[in-house]
Short mmCIF file of N, CA and C in Angstrom, two decimals:
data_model
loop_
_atom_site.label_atom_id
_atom_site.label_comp_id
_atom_site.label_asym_id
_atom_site.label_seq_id
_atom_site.Cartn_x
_atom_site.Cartn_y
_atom_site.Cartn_z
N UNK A 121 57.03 20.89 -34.56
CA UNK A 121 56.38 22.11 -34.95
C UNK A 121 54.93 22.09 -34.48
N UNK A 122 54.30 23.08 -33.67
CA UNK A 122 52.94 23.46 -33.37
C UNK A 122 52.39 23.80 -34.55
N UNK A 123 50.75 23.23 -34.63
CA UNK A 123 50.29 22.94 -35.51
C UNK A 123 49.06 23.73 -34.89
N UNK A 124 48.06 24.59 -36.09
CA UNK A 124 47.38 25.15 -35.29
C UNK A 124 45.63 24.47 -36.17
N UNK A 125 44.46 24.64 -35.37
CA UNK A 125 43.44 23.80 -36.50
C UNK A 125 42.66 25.49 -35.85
N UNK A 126 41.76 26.09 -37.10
CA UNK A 126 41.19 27.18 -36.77
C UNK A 126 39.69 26.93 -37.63
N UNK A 127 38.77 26.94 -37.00
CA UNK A 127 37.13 26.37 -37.52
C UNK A 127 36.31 27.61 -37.96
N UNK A 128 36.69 27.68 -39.43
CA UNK A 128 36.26 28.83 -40.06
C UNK A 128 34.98 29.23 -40.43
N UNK A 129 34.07 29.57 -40.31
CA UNK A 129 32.31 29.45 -40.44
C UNK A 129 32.31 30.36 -41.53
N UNK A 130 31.75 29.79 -43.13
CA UNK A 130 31.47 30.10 -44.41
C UNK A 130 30.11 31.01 -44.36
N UNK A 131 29.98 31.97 -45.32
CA UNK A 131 28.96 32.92 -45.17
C UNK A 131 27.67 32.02 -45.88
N UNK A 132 26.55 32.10 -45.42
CA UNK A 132 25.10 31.85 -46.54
C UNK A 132 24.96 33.15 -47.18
N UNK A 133 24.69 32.74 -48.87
CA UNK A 133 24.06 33.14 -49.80
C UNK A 133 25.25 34.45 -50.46
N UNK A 134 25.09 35.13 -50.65
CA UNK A 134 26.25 36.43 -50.87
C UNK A 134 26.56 37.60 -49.74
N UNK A 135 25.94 37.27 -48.82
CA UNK A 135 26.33 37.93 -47.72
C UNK A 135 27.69 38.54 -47.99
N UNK A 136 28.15 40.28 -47.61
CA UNK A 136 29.18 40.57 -47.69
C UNK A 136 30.31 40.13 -46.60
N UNK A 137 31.72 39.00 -46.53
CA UNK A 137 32.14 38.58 -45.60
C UNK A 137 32.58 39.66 -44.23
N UNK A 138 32.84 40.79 -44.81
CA UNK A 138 33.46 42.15 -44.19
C UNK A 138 32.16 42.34 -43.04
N UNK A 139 31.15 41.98 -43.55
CA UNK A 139 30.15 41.77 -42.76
C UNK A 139 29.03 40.82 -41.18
N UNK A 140 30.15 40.02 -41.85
CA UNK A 140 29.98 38.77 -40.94
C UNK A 140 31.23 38.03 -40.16
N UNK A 141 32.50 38.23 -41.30
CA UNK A 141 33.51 37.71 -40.12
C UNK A 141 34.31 39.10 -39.58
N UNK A 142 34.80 39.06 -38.48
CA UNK A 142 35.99 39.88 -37.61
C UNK A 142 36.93 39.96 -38.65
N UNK A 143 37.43 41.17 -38.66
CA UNK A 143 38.55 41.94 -39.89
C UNK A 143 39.70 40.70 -39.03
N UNK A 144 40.12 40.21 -38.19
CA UNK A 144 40.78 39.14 -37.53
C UNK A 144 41.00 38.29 -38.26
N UNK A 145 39.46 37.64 -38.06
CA UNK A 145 39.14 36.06 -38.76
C UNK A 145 39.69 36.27 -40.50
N UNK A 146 39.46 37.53 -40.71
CA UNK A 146 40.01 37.63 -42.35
C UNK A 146 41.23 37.95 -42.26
N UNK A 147 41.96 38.44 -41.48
CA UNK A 147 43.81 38.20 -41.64
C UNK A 147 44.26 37.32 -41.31
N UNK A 148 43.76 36.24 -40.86
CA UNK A 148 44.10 34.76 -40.40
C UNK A 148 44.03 34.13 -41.66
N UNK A 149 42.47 33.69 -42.34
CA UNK A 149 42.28 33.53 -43.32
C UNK A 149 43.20 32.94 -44.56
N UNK A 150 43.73 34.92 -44.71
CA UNK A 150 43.96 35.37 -45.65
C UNK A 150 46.25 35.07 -45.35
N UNK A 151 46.15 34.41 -44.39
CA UNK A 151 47.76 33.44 -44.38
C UNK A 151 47.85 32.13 -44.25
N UNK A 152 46.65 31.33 -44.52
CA UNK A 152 46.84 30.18 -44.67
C UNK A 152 47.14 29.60 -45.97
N UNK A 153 47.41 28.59 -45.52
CA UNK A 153 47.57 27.39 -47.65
C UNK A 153 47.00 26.26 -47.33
N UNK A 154 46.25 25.54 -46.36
CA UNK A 154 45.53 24.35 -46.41
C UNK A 154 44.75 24.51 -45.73
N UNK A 155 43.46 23.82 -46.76
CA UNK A 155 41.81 23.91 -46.19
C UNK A 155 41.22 23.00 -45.84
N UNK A 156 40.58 22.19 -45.05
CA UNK A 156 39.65 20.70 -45.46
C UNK A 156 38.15 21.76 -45.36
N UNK A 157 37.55 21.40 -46.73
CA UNK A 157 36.67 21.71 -46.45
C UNK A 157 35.52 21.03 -47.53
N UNK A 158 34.28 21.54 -47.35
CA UNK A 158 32.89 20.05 -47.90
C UNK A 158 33.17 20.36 -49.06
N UNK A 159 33.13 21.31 -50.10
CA UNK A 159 32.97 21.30 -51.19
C UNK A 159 34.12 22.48 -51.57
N UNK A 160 35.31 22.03 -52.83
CA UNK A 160 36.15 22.29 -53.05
C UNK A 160 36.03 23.97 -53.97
N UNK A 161 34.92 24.10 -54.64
CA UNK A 161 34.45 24.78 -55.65
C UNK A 161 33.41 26.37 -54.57
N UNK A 162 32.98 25.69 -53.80
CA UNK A 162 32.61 26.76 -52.81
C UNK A 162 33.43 27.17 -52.14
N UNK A 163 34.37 26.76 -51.79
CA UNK A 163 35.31 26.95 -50.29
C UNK A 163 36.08 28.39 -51.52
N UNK A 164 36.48 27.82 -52.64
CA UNK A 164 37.56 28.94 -53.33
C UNK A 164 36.99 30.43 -54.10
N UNK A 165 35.69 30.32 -54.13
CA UNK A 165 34.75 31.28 -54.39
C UNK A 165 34.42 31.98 -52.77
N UNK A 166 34.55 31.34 -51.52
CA UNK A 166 34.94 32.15 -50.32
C UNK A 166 36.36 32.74 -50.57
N UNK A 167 37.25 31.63 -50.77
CA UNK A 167 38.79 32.73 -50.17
C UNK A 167 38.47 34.20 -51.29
N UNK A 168 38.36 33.59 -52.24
CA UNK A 168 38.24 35.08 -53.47
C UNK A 168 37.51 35.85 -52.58
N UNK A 169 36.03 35.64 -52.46
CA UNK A 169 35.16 36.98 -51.52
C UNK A 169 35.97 37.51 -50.29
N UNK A 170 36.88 36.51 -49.49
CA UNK A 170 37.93 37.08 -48.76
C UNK A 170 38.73 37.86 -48.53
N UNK A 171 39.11 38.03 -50.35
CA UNK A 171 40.10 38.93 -50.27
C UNK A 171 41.42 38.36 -50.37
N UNK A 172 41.70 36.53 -50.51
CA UNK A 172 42.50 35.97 -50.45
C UNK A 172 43.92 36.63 -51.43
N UNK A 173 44.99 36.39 -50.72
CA UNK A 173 45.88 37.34 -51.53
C UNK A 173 47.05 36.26 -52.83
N UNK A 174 46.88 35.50 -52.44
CA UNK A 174 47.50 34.52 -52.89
C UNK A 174 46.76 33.76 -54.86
N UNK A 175 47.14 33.09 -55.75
CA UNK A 175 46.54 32.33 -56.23
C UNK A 175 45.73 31.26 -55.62
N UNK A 176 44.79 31.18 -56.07
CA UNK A 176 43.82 29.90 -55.38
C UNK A 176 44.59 28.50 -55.50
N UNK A 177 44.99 28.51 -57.11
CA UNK A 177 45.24 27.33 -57.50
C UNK A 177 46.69 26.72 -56.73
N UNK A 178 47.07 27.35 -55.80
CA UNK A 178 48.70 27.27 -55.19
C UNK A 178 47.98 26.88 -53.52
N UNK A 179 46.75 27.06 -53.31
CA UNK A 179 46.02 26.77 -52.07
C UNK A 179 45.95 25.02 -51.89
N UNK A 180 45.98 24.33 -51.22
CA UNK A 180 45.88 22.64 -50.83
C UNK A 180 44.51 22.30 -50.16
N UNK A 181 43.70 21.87 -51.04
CA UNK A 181 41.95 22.00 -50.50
C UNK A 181 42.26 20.27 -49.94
N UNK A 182 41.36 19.81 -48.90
CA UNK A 182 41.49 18.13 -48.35
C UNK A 182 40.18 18.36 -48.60
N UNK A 183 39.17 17.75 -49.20
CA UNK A 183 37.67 17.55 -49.06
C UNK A 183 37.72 16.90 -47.79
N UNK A 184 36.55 17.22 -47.04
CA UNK A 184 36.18 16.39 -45.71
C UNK A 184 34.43 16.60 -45.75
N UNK A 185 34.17 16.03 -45.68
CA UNK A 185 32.43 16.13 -45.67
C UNK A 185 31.59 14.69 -45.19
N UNK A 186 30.69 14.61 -45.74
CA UNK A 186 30.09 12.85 -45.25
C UNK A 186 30.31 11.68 -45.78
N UNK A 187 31.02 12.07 -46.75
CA UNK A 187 31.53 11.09 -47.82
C UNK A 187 33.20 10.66 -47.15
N UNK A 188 33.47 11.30 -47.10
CA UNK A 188 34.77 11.15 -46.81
C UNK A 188 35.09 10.10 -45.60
N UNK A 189 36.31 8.93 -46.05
CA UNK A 189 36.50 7.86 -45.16
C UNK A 189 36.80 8.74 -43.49
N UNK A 190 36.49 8.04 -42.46
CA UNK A 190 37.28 8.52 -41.06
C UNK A 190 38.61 8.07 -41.20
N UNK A 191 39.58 7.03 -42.15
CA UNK A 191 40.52 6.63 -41.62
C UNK A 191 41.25 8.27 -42.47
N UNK A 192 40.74 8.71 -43.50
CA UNK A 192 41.60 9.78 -44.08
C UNK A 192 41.89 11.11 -43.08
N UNK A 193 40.84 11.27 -41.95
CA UNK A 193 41.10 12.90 -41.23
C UNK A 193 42.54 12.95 -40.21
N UNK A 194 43.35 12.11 -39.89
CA UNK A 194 44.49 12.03 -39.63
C UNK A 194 45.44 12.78 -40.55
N UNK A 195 45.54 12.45 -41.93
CA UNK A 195 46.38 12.79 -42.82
C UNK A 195 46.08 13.97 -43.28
N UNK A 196 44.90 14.45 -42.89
CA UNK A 196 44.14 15.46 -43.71
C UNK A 196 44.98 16.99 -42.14
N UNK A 197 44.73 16.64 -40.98
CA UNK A 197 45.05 16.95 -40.05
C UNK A 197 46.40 17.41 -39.82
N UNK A 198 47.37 16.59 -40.55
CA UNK A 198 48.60 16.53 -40.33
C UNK A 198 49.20 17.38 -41.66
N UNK A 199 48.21 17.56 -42.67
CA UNK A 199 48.84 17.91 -44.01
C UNK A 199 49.96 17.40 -44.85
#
């Protein structure tokens, strides 16, 4: 199975997202279920401003940030 990785750029401050990402980048978004992203608690306060259609809590967050080991981004990659 093709596996796709898509590098999503998070808004600063309350910026409206409708504003900053491509109505695109938000129907892409808005069909995924796994995230790696720095902070677990920000990333889900984006999908909500998104428009995410789904429950959050049914979403699969991988923290990845500076903390995070290099041997883990394989698994994180592969889901």
């Amino acid at each position: 199975m093709e596996r796709i990785l898509y590098l999503i750029p998070s808004t600063l401050g309350d910026s409206p997202v409708e504003q900053v990402l491509p109505a695109a980048n938000l129907e892409i978004i808005r069909t995924l279920n796994h995230f790696a992203v720095e902070e677990v608690k920000t990333a889900r306060r984006f999908l909500i401003r998104c428009g995410y259609p789904r429950a959050i809590d049914t979403v699969r967050f991988y923290l990845l940030n500076e903390h995070s080991d290099n041997l883990s981004i394989p698994a994180i990659l592969t889901g």
